[in-house]
Amino acid sequence: MTTYVLLAVLFAAFCHATWNALVKFGNDRFFGLVMISFFSGVLAIPAIFWLGLPSPQAMHWLALSVLFHIGYTYFLSQAYTHGDLSQIYPISRGSAPLITALLGAVLFNEFIPLMGFIGILLIISGVLLIAFAGRKFQLNIKGKALTFALCTAFFTACYTLSDGHGARASEDPVVYTLWLFLLNGIVLTISGIIKYRTTLVLGIQQYWRSGLLGGLMQLVSYGIAIWAMSQAPIVMVAAIRETSVLFAMFLSIVFLKEKFNLMRVLACIVILSGVLLAKLSS
Protein backbone atom coordinates (compact mmCIF):
# COMPACT_ATOMS: atom_id res chain seq x y z
CA MET A 1 0.00 0.00 0.00
CA THR A 2 1.48 3.33 -1.07
CA THR A 3 1.55 6.34 1.23
CA TYR A 4 -0.95 8.09 -1.05
CA VAL A 5 -3.46 5.24 -0.76
CA LEU A 6 -2.89 5.04 3.02
CA LEU A 7 -3.63 8.76 3.51
CA ALA A 8 -6.71 8.48 1.30
CA VAL A 9 -8.07 5.57 3.36
CA LEU A 10 -7.42 7.47 6.61
CA PHE A 11 -9.36 10.44 5.21
CA ALA A 12 -12.16 8.03 4.24
CA ALA A 13 -12.16 6.74 7.83
CA PHE A 14 -12.57 10.30 9.12
CA CYS A 15 -15.53 10.88 6.77
CA HIS A 16 -17.05 7.57 7.87
CA ALA A 17 -16.78 8.57 11.53
CA THR A 18 -18.34 11.95 10.75
CA TRP A 19 -21.47 10.61 9.08
CA ASN A 20 -21.85 7.97 11.79
CA ALA A 21 -21.66 10.76 14.39
CA LEU A 22 -24.48 12.56 12.57
CA VAL A 23 -26.61 9.41 12.90
CA LYS A 24 -25.63 9.04 16.55
CA PHE A 25 -26.60 12.61 17.43
CA GLY A 26 -30.13 12.16 16.01
CA ASN A 27 -33.13 10.93 17.99
CA ASP A 28 -34.32 8.41 15.37
CA ARG A 29 -31.16 6.75 14.08
CA PHE A 30 -32.87 4.59 11.47
CA PHE A 31 -34.58 7.59 9.90
CA GLY A 32 -31.26 9.45 9.97
CA LEU A 33 -29.66 6.50 8.16
CA VAL A 34 -32.48 6.52 5.58
CA MET A 35 -31.97 10.23 4.90
CA ILE A 36 -28.20 9.83 4.53
CA SER A 37 -28.67 6.93 2.10
CA PHE A 38 -31.29 8.90 0.16
CA PHE A 39 -29.03 11.92 -0.30
CA SER A 40 -25.96 9.84 -1.15
CA GLY A 41 -28.05 8.22 -3.90
CA VAL A 42 -29.33 11.59 -5.11
CA LEU A 43 -25.83 13.06 -5.18
CA ALA A 44 -24.68 10.14 -7.32
CA ILE A 45 -27.30 10.70 -10.05
CA PRO A 46 -25.69 13.64 -11.96
CA ALA A 47 -22.39 11.77 -12.28
CA ILE A 48 -24.21 8.59 -13.35
CA PHE A 49 -25.84 10.45 -16.27
CA TRP A 50 -22.38 11.60 -17.32
CA LEU A 51 -20.43 8.36 -16.76
CA GLY A 52 -23.05 5.76 -17.72
CA LEU A 53 -23.47 2.12 -16.72
CA PRO A 54 -20.96 -0.07 -14.88
CA SER A 55 -19.12 -2.73 -16.88
CA PRO A 56 -20.92 -6.08 -17.36
CA GLN A 57 -18.13 -7.86 -15.46
CA ALA A 58 -19.07 -5.93 -12.29
CA MET A 59 -22.85 -6.39 -12.45
CA HIS A 60 -23.06 -9.55 -10.36
CA TRP A 61 -20.77 -8.04 -7.71
CA LEU A 62 -22.99 -4.97 -7.61
CA ALA A 63 -26.13 -7.09 -7.12
CA LEU A 64 -24.44 -9.09 -4.36
CA SER A 65 -23.28 -5.94 -2.62
CA VAL A 66 -26.80 -4.47 -2.54
CA LEU A 67 -28.09 -7.66 -0.91
CA PHE A 68 -25.27 -7.63 1.63
CA HIS A 69 -25.94 -3.96 2.42
CA ILE A 70 -29.60 -4.79 3.10
CA GLY A 71 -28.50 -7.47 5.58
CA TYR A 72 -25.99 -5.07 7.13
CA THR A 73 -28.63 -2.36 7.61
CA TYR A 74 -31.11 -4.78 9.16
CA PHE A 75 -28.68 -6.31 11.67
CA LEU A 76 -27.15 -2.93 12.53
CA SER A 77 -30.57 -1.46 13.34
CA GLN A 78 -31.40 -4.54 15.43
CA ALA A 79 -28.07 -4.29 17.26
CA TYR A 80 -28.76 -0.64 18.15
CA THR A 81 -32.23 -1.63 19.35
CA HIS A 82 -30.85 -4.20 21.80
CA GLY A 83 -27.49 -2.69 22.77
CA ASP A 84 -25.47 0.41 23.56
CA LEU A 85 -24.18 2.35 20.57
CA SER A 86 -20.81 2.98 22.22
CA GLN A 87 -20.16 -0.78 22.34
CA ILE A 88 -22.08 -2.02 19.29
CA TYR A 89 -20.09 0.21 16.94
CA PRO A 90 -16.56 -0.85 18.04
CA ILE A 91 -17.50 -4.54 18.19
CA SER A 92 -19.22 -4.62 14.79
CA ARG A 93 -16.51 -2.56 13.10
CA GLY A 94 -13.58 -4.06 15.01
CA SER A 95 -14.35 -7.70 14.24
CA ALA A 96 -15.20 -7.09 10.57
CA PRO A 97 -11.58 -6.97 9.25
CA LEU A 98 -10.76 -10.35 10.83
CA ILE A 99 -13.85 -11.91 9.24
CA THR A 100 -12.86 -10.25 5.96
CA ALA A 101 -9.38 -11.77 6.18
CA LEU A 102 -10.75 -15.24 6.91
CA LEU A 103 -13.37 -15.12 4.13
CA GLY A 104 -10.82 -13.69 1.70
CA ALA A 105 -8.40 -16.53 2.42
CA VAL A 106 -11.05 -19.27 2.20
CA LEU A 107 -13.10 -17.98 -0.75
CA PHE A 108 -10.54 -16.11 -2.86
CA ASN A 109 -7.20 -17.57 -1.71
CA GLU A 110 -6.03 -14.07 -0.75
CA PHE A 111 -3.28 -13.97 1.85
CA ILE A 112 -1.28 -11.08 3.24
CA PRO A 113 2.27 -10.93 4.72
CA LEU A 114 2.75 -11.89 8.37
CA MET A 115 3.65 -8.34 9.40
CA GLY A 116 0.52 -7.04 7.70
CA PHE A 117 -1.62 -9.62 9.48
CA ILE A 118 -0.10 -8.63 12.83
CA GLY A 119 -0.86 -5.01 11.98
CA ILE A 120 -4.48 -5.93 11.26
CA LEU A 121 -4.73 -7.77 14.58
CA LEU A 122 -3.37 -4.69 16.38
CA ILE A 123 -5.93 -2.44 14.68
CA ILE A 124 -8.73 -4.82 15.62
CA SER A 125 -7.45 -5.04 19.22
CA GLY A 126 -7.27 -1.25 19.51
CA VAL A 127 -10.77 -0.82 18.13
CA LEU A 128 -12.14 -3.39 20.57
CA LEU A 129 -10.31 -1.70 23.46
CA ILE A 130 -12.46 1.37 22.85
CA ALA A 131 -15.52 -0.76 23.64
CA PHE A 132 -14.05 -1.35 27.10
CA ALA A 133 -13.06 2.28 27.74
CA GLY A 134 -14.40 3.45 31.09
CA ARG A 135 -15.91 0.07 31.97
CA LYS A 136 -13.03 -1.52 33.91
CA PHE A 137 -12.65 -4.34 31.38
CA GLN A 138 -16.33 -5.27 31.66
CA LEU A 139 -18.05 -5.70 28.34
CA ASN A 140 -21.70 -5.13 29.22
CA ILE A 141 -23.12 -6.61 26.06
CA LYS A 142 -24.54 -10.06 25.59
CA GLY A 143 -27.38 -12.08 24.13
CA LYS A 144 -29.20 -10.58 21.16
CA ALA A 145 -27.12 -7.38 21.11
CA LEU A 146 -23.84 -9.29 20.76
CA THR A 147 -25.33 -11.66 18.17
CA PHE A 148 -26.66 -8.80 16.05
CA ALA A 149 -23.34 -6.91 16.35
CA LEU A 150 -21.40 -9.94 15.09
CA CYS A 151 -23.93 -10.50 12.28
CA THR A 152 -23.41 -6.85 11.32
CA ALA A 153 -19.66 -7.50 11.19
CA PHE A 154 -20.22 -10.56 8.99
CA PHE A 155 -22.28 -8.61 6.46
CA THR A 156 -19.73 -5.79 6.56
CA ALA A 157 -17.05 -8.31 5.60
CA CYS A 158 -19.27 -9.70 2.82
CA TYR A 159 -20.00 -6.37 1.17
CA THR A 160 -16.36 -5.31 1.59
CA LEU A 161 -15.14 -8.34 -0.35
CA SER A 162 -17.92 -7.99 -2.91
CA ASP A 163 -17.17 -4.32 -3.51
CA GLY A 164 -13.42 -4.89 -3.58
CA HIS A 165 -13.74 -7.48 -6.33
CA GLY A 166 -16.43 -5.42 -8.05
CA ALA A 167 -14.09 -2.42 -8.17
CA ARG A 168 -11.33 -4.60 -9.64
CA ALA A 169 -13.68 -6.14 -12.21
CA SER A 170 -15.16 -2.77 -13.17
CA GLU A 171 -13.56 -0.67 -15.86
CA ASP A 172 -14.06 2.32 -13.58
CA PRO A 173 -14.38 1.93 -9.76
CA VAL A 174 -16.03 5.38 -9.57
CA VAL A 175 -18.92 4.25 -11.78
CA TYR A 176 -19.33 1.10 -9.67
CA THR A 177 -19.44 3.21 -6.49
CA LEU A 178 -22.02 5.65 -7.86
CA TRP A 179 -24.38 2.86 -8.92
CA LEU A 180 -23.97 1.13 -5.58
CA PHE A 181 -25.06 4.25 -3.72
CA LEU A 182 -27.97 4.88 -6.08
CA LEU A 183 -29.31 1.33 -5.64
CA ASN A 184 -28.79 1.36 -1.87
CA GLY A 185 -30.49 4.74 -1.68
CA ILE A 186 -33.51 3.45 -3.56
CA VAL A 187 -33.85 0.37 -1.35
CA LEU A 188 -33.55 2.26 1.94
CA THR A 189 -35.78 5.12 0.78
CA ILE A 190 -38.57 2.69 -0.08
CA SER A 191 -38.12 1.05 3.34
CA GLY A 192 -38.27 4.46 5.02
CA ILE A 193 -41.43 5.49 3.17
CA ILE A 194 -43.15 2.28 4.25
CA LYS A 195 -42.01 2.57 7.87
CA TYR A 196 -42.58 6.32 8.34
CA ARG A 197 -45.49 6.98 6.00
CA THR A 198 -47.46 8.90 8.69
CA THR A 199 -44.51 11.01 9.94
CA LEU A 200 -42.45 11.24 6.75
CA VAL A 201 -42.81 14.99 6.15
CA LEU A 202 -41.97 15.86 9.75
CA GLY A 203 -38.94 13.60 9.68
CA ILE A 204 -37.65 15.12 6.44
CA GLN A 205 -37.96 18.62 7.91
CA GLN A 206 -35.95 17.52 10.93
CA TYR A 207 -33.23 15.46 9.25
CA TRP A 208 -32.66 16.86 5.76
CA ARG A 209 -29.64 19.00 6.72
CA SER A 210 -27.79 16.23 8.54
CA GLY A 211 -28.91 13.82 5.82
CA LEU A 212 -27.42 15.97 3.07
CA LEU A 213 -24.09 16.41 4.86
CA GLY A 214 -24.00 12.75 5.92
CA GLY A 215 -24.88 11.61 2.41
CA LEU A 216 -21.96 13.57 0.98
CA MET A 217 -19.61 12.18 3.66
CA GLN A 218 -20.85 8.63 3.05
CA LEU A 219 -20.35 8.95 -0.70
CA VAL A 220 -16.82 10.30 -0.29
CA SER A 221 -15.91 7.82 2.46
CA TYR A 222 -16.93 4.58 0.80
CA GLY A 223 -16.06 5.85 -2.67
CA ILE A 224 -12.45 6.30 -1.58
CA ALA A 225 -12.49 2.89 0.13
CA ILE A 226 -13.74 1.10 -2.99
CA TRP A 227 -11.13 2.87 -5.13
CA ALA A 228 -8.42 1.94 -2.59
CA MET A 229 -9.48 -1.72 -2.72
CA SER A 230 -8.72 -1.67 -6.45
CA GLN A 231 -5.20 -0.40 -5.65
CA ALA A 232 -4.24 -2.38 -2.51
CA PRO A 233 -5.16 -5.64 -0.69
CA ILE A 234 -8.84 -5.60 0.28
CA VAL A 235 -8.18 -6.87 3.82
CA MET A 236 -5.56 -4.17 4.43
CA VAL A 237 -7.90 -1.41 3.27
CA ALA A 238 -10.75 -2.83 5.37
CA ALA A 239 -8.60 -2.89 8.49
CA ILE A 240 -7.15 0.62 8.12
CA ARG A 241 -10.63 1.96 7.36
CA GLU A 242 -11.71 0.81 10.82
CA THR A 243 -9.58 3.61 12.28
CA SER A 244 -12.89 5.44 11.82
CA VAL A 245 -13.64 4.25 15.36
CA LEU A 246 -10.61 6.23 16.51
CA PHE A 247 -11.89 9.37 14.79
CA ALA A 248 -15.37 8.74 16.22
CA MET A 249 -13.85 8.58 19.70
CA PHE A 250 -12.21 11.98 19.23
CA LEU A 251 -15.48 13.43 17.94
CA SER A 252 -17.20 12.12 21.08
CA ILE A 253 -14.53 13.72 23.26
CA VAL A 254 -14.84 17.08 21.50
CA PHE A 255 -18.62 17.29 21.08
CA LEU A 256 -19.97 15.02 23.83
CA LYS A 257 -17.27 15.95 26.37
CA GLU A 258 -16.40 12.30 27.03
CA LYS A 259 -13.21 11.67 29.02
CA PHE A 260 -9.93 10.77 27.30
CA ASN A 261 -8.90 8.10 29.82
CA LEU A 262 -5.94 5.72 29.98
CA MET A 263 -7.79 2.95 28.13
CA ARG A 264 -8.42 5.25 25.19
CA VAL A 265 -4.79 6.37 25.16
CA LEU A 266 -3.76 2.70 25.00
CA ALA A 267 -6.29 2.06 22.21
CA CYS A 268 -4.84 4.95 20.18
CA ILE A 269 -1.29 3.61 20.55
CA VAL A 270 -2.33 0.07 19.57
CA ILE A 271 -4.31 1.25 16.51
CA LEU A 272 -1.56 3.56 15.26
CA SER A 273 1.02 0.77 15.75
CA GLY A 274 -1.17 -1.52 13.66
CA VAL A 275 -1.46 1.07 10.88
CA LEU A 276 2.33 1.50 10.87
CA LEU A 277 2.95 -2.25 10.64
CA ALA A 278 0.35 -2.60 7.88
CA LYS A 279 2.10 0.16 5.93
CA LEU A 280 5.59 -1.34 6.43
CA SER A 281 4.42 -4.77 5.27
CA SER A 282 3.44 -3.53 1.83
Coordinates of C-alpha atoms in Angstrom, one line a residue:
M1 CA 0.0 0.0 0.0
T2 CA 1.5 3.3 -1.1
T3 CA 1.5 6.3 1.2
Y4 CA -1.0 8.1 -1.1
V5 CA -3.5 5.2 -0.8
L6 CA -2.9 5.0 3.0
L7 CA -3.6 8.8 3.5
A8 CA -6.7 8.5 1.3
V9 CA -8.1 5.6 3.4
L10 CA -7.4 7.5 6.6
F11 CA -9.4 10.4 5.2
A12 CA -12.2 8.0 4.2
A13 CA -12.2 6.7 7.8
F14 CA -12.6 10.3 9.1
C15 CA -15.5 10.9 6.8
H16 CA -17.0 7.6 7.9
A17 CA -16.8 8.6 11.5
T18 CA -18.3 12.0 10.8
W19 CA -21.5 10.6 9.1
N20 CA -21.9 8.0 11.8
A21 CA -21.7 10.8 14.4
L22 CA -24.5 12.6 12.6
V23 CA -26.6 9.4 12.9
K24 CA -25.6 9.0 16.5
F25 CA -26.6 12.6 17.4
G26 CA -30.1 12.2 16.0
N27 CA -33.1 10.9 18.0
D28 CA -34.3 8.4 15.4
R29 CA -31.2 6.8 14.1
F30 CA -32.9 4.6 11.5
F31 CA -34.6 7.6 9.9
G32 CA -31.3 9.4 10.0
L33 CA -29.7 6.5 8.2
V34 CA -32.5 6.5 5.6
M35 CA -32.0 10.2 4.9
I36 CA -28.2 9.8 4.5
S37 CA -28.7 6.9 2.1
F38 CA -31.3 8.9 0.2
F39 CA -29.0 11.9 -0.3
S40 CA -26.0 9.8 -1.2
G41 CA -28.1 8.2 -3.9
V42 CA -29.3 11.6 -5.1
L43 CA -25.8 13.1 -5.2
A44 CA -24.7 10.1 -7.3
I45 CA -27.3 10.7 -10.1
P46 CA -25.7 13.6 -12.0
A47 CA -22.4 11.8 -12.3
I48 CA -24.2 8.6 -13.4
F49 CA -25.8 10.4 -16.3
W50 CA -22.4 11.6 -17.3
L51 CA -20.4 8.4 -16.8
G52 CA -23.1 5.8 -17.7
L53 CA -23.5 2.1 -16.7
P54 CA -21.0 -0.1 -14.9
S55 CA -19.1 -2.7 -16.9
P56 CA -20.9 -6.1 -17.4
Q57 CA -18.1 -7.9 -15.5
A58 CA -19.1 -5.9 -12.3
M59 CA -22.9 -6.4 -12.4
H60 CA -23.1 -9.6 -10.4
W61 CA -20.8 -8.0 -7.7
L62 CA -23.0 -5.0 -7.6
A63 CA -26.1 -7.1 -7.1
L64 CA -24.4 -9.1 -4.4
S65 CA -23.3 -5.9 -2.6
V66 CA -26.8 -4.5 -2.5
L67 CA -28.1 -7.7 -0.9
F68 CA -25.3 -7.6 1.6
H69 CA -25.9 -4.0 2.4
I70 CA -29.6 -4.8 3.1
G71 CA -28.5 -7.5 5.6
Y72 CA -26.0 -5.1 7.1
T73 CA -28.6 -2.4 7.6
Y74 CA -31.1 -4.8 9.2
F75 CA -28.7 -6.3 11.7
L76 CA -27.2 -2.9 12.5
S77 CA -30.6 -1.5 13.3
Q78 CA -31.4 -4.5 15.4
A79 CA -28.1 -4.3 17.3
Y80 CA -28.8 -0.6 18.2
T81 CA -32.2 -1.6 19.3
H82 CA -30.8 -4.2 21.8
G83 CA -27.5 -2.7 22.8
D84 CA -25.5 0.4 23.6
L85 CA -24.2 2.4 20.6
S86 CA -20.8 3.0 22.2
Q87 CA -20.2 -0.8 22.3
I88 CA -22.1 -2.0 19.3
Y89 CA -20.1 0.2 16.9
P90 CA -16.6 -0.9 18.0
I91 CA -17.5 -4.5 18.2
S92 CA -19.2 -4.6 14.8
R93 CA -16.5 -2.6 13.1
G94 CA -13.6 -4.1 15.0
S95 CA -14.4 -7.7 14.2
A96 CA -15.2 -7.1 10.6
P97 CA -11.6 -7.0 9.3
L98 CA -10.8 -10.3 10.8
I99 CA -13.8 -11.9 9.2
T100 CA -12.9 -10.2 6.0
A101 CA -9.4 -11.8 6.2
L102 CA -10.8 -15.2 6.9
L103 CA -13.4 -15.1 4.1
G104 CA -10.8 -13.7 1.7
A105 CA -8.4 -16.5 2.4
V106 CA -11.0 -19.3 2.2
L107 CA -13.1 -18.0 -0.7
F108 CA -10.5 -16.1 -2.9
N109 CA -7.2 -17.6 -1.7
E110 CA -6.0 -14.1 -0.7
F111 CA -3.3 -14.0 1.9
I112 CA -1.3 -11.1 3.2
P113 CA 2.3 -10.9 4.7
L114 CA 2.7 -11.9 8.4
M115 CA 3.6 -8.3 9.4
G116 CA 0.5 -7.0 7.7
F117 CA -1.6 -9.6 9.5
I118 CA -0.1 -8.6 12.8
G119 CA -0.9 -5.0 12.0
I120 CA -4.5 -5.9 11.3
L121 CA -4.7 -7.8 14.6
L122 CA -3.4 -4.7 16.4
I123 CA -5.9 -2.4 14.7
I124 CA -8.7 -4.8 15.6
S125 CA -7.5 -5.0 19.2
G126 CA -7.3 -1.3 19.5
V127 CA -10.8 -0.8 18.1
L128 CA -12.1 -3.4 20.6
L129 CA -10.3 -1.7 23.5
I130 CA -12.5 1.4 22.8
A131 CA -15.5 -0.8 23.6
F132 CA -14.1 -1.3 27.1
A133 CA -13.1 2.3 27.7
G134 CA -14.4 3.5 31.1
R135 CA -15.9 0.1 32.0
K136 CA -13.0 -1.5 33.9
F137 CA -12.6 -4.3 31.4
Q138 CA -16.3 -5.3 31.7
L139 CA -18.1 -5.7 28.3
N140 CA -21.7 -5.1 29.2
I141 CA -23.1 -6.6 26.1
K142 CA -24.5 -10.1 25.6
G143 CA -27.4 -12.1 24.1
K144 CA -29.2 -10.6 21.2
A145 CA -27.1 -7.4 21.1
L146 CA -23.8 -9.3 20.8
T147 CA -25.3 -11.7 18.2
F148 CA -26.7 -8.8 16.0
A149 CA -23.3 -6.9 16.3
L150 CA -21.4 -9.9 15.1
C151 CA -23.9 -10.5 12.3
T152 CA -23.4 -6.9 11.3
A153 CA -19.7 -7.5 11.2
F154 CA -20.2 -10.6 9.0
F155 CA -22.3 -8.6 6.5
T156 CA -19.7 -5.8 6.6
A157 CA -17.0 -8.3 5.6
C158 CA -19.3 -9.7 2.8
Y159 CA -20.0 -6.4 1.2
T160 CA -16.4 -5.3 1.6
L161 CA -15.1 -8.3 -0.4
S162 CA -17.9 -8.0 -2.9
D163 CA -17.2 -4.3 -3.5
G164 CA -13.4 -4.9 -3.6
H165 CA -13.7 -7.5 -6.3
G166 CA -16.4 -5.4 -8.1
A167 CA -14.1 -2.4 -8.2
R168 CA -11.3 -4.6 -9.6
A169 CA -13.7 -6.1 -12.2
S170 CA -15.2 -2.8 -13.2
E171 CA -13.6 -0.7 -15.9
D172 CA -14.1 2.3 -13.6
P173 CA -14.4 1.9 -9.8
V174 CA -16.0 5.4 -9.6
V175 CA -18.9 4.2 -11.8
Y176 CA -19.3 1.1 -9.7
T177 CA -19.4 3.2 -6.5
L178 CA -22.0 5.6 -7.9
W179 CA -24.4 2.9 -8.9
L180 CA -24.0 1.1 -5.6
F181 CA -25.1 4.3 -3.7
L182 CA -28.0 4.9 -6.1
L183 CA -29.3 1.3 -5.6
N184 CA -28.8 1.4 -1.9
G185 CA -30.5 4.7 -1.7
I186 CA -33.5 3.5 -3.6
V187 CA -33.8 0.4 -1.4
L188 CA -33.6 2.3 1.9
T189 CA -35.8 5.1 0.8
I190 CA -38.6 2.7 -0.1
S191 CA -38.1 1.0 3.3
G192 CA -38.3 4.5 5.0
I193 CA -41.4 5.5 3.2
I194 CA -43.2 2.3 4.3
K195 CA -42.0 2.6 7.9
Y196 CA -42.6 6.3 8.3
R197 CA -45.5 7.0 6.0
T198 CA -47.5 8.9 8.7
T199 CA -44.5 11.0 9.9
L200 CA -42.5 11.2 6.7
V201 CA -42.8 15.0 6.2
L202 CA -42.0 15.9 9.8
G203 CA -38.9 13.6 9.7
I204 CA -37.7 15.1 6.4
Q205 CA -38.0 18.6 7.9
Q206 CA -35.9 17.5 10.9
Y207 CA -33.2 15.5 9.3
W208 CA -32.7 16.9 5.8
R209 CA -29.6 19.0 6.7
S210 CA -27.8 16.2 8.5
G211 CA -28.9 13.8 5.8
L212 CA -27.4 16.0 3.1
L213 CA -24.1 16.4 4.9
G214 CA -24.0 12.8 5.9
G215 CA -24.9 11.6 2.4
L216 CA -22.0 13.6 1.0
M217 CA -19.6 12.2 3.7
Q218 CA -20.8 8.6 3.1
L219 CA -20.4 8.9 -0.7
V220 CA -16.8 10.3 -0.3
S221 CA -15.9 7.8 2.5
Y222 CA -16.9 4.6 0.8
G223 CA -16.1 5.8 -2.7
I224 CA -12.5 6.3 -1.6
A225 CA -12.5 2.9 0.1
I226 CA -13.7 1.1 -3.0
W227 CA -11.1 2.9 -5.1
A228 CA -8.4 1.9 -2.6
M229 CA -9.5 -1.7 -2.7
S230 CA -8.7 -1.7 -6.4
Q231 CA -5.2 -0.4 -5.6
A232 CA -4.2 -2.4 -2.5
P233 CA -5.2 -5.6 -0.7
I234 CA -8.8 -5.6 0.3
V235 CA -8.2 -6.9 3.8
M236 CA -5.6 -4.2 4.4
V237 CA -7.9 -1.4 3.3
A238 CA -10.8 -2.8 5.4
A239 CA -8.6 -2.9 8.5
I240 CA -7.1 0.6 8.1
R241 CA -10.6 2.0 7.4
E242 CA -11.7 0.8 10.8
T243 CA -9.6 3.6 12.3
S244 CA -12.9 5.4 11.8
V245 CA -13.6 4.2 15.4
L246 CA -10.6 6.2 16.5
F247 CA -11.9 9.4 14.8
A248 CA -15.4 8.7 16.2
M249 CA -13.9 8.6 19.7
F250 CA -12.2 12.0 19.2
L251 CA -15.5 13.4 17.9
S252 CA -17.2 12.1 21.1
I253 CA -14.5 13.7 23.3
V254 CA -14.8 17.1 21.5
F255 CA -18.6 17.3 21.1
L256 CA -20.0 15.0 23.8
K257 CA -17.3 16.0 26.4
E258 CA -16.4 12.3 27.0
K259 CA -13.2 11.7 29.0
F260 CA -9.9 10.8 27.3
N261 CA -8.9 8.1 29.8
L262 CA -5.9 5.7 30.0
M263 CA -7.8 3.0 28.1
R264 CA -8.4 5.2 25.2
V265 CA -4.8 6.4 25.2
L266 CA -3.8 2.7 25.0
A267 CA -6.3 2.1 22.2
C268 CA -4.8 4.9 20.2
I269 CA -1.3 3.6 20.6
V270 CA -2.3 0.1 19.6
I271 CA -4.3 1.3 16.5
L272 CA -1.6 3.6 15.3
S273 CA 1.0 0.8 15.7
G274 CA -1.2 -1.5 13.7
V275 CA -1.5 1.1 10.9
L276 CA 2.3 1.5 10.9
L277 CA 2.9 -2.3 10.6
A278 CA 0.4 -2.6 7.9
K279 CA 2.1 0.2 5.9
L280 CA 5.6 -1.3 6.4
S281 CA 4.4 -4.8 5.3
S282 CA 3.4 -3.5 1.8

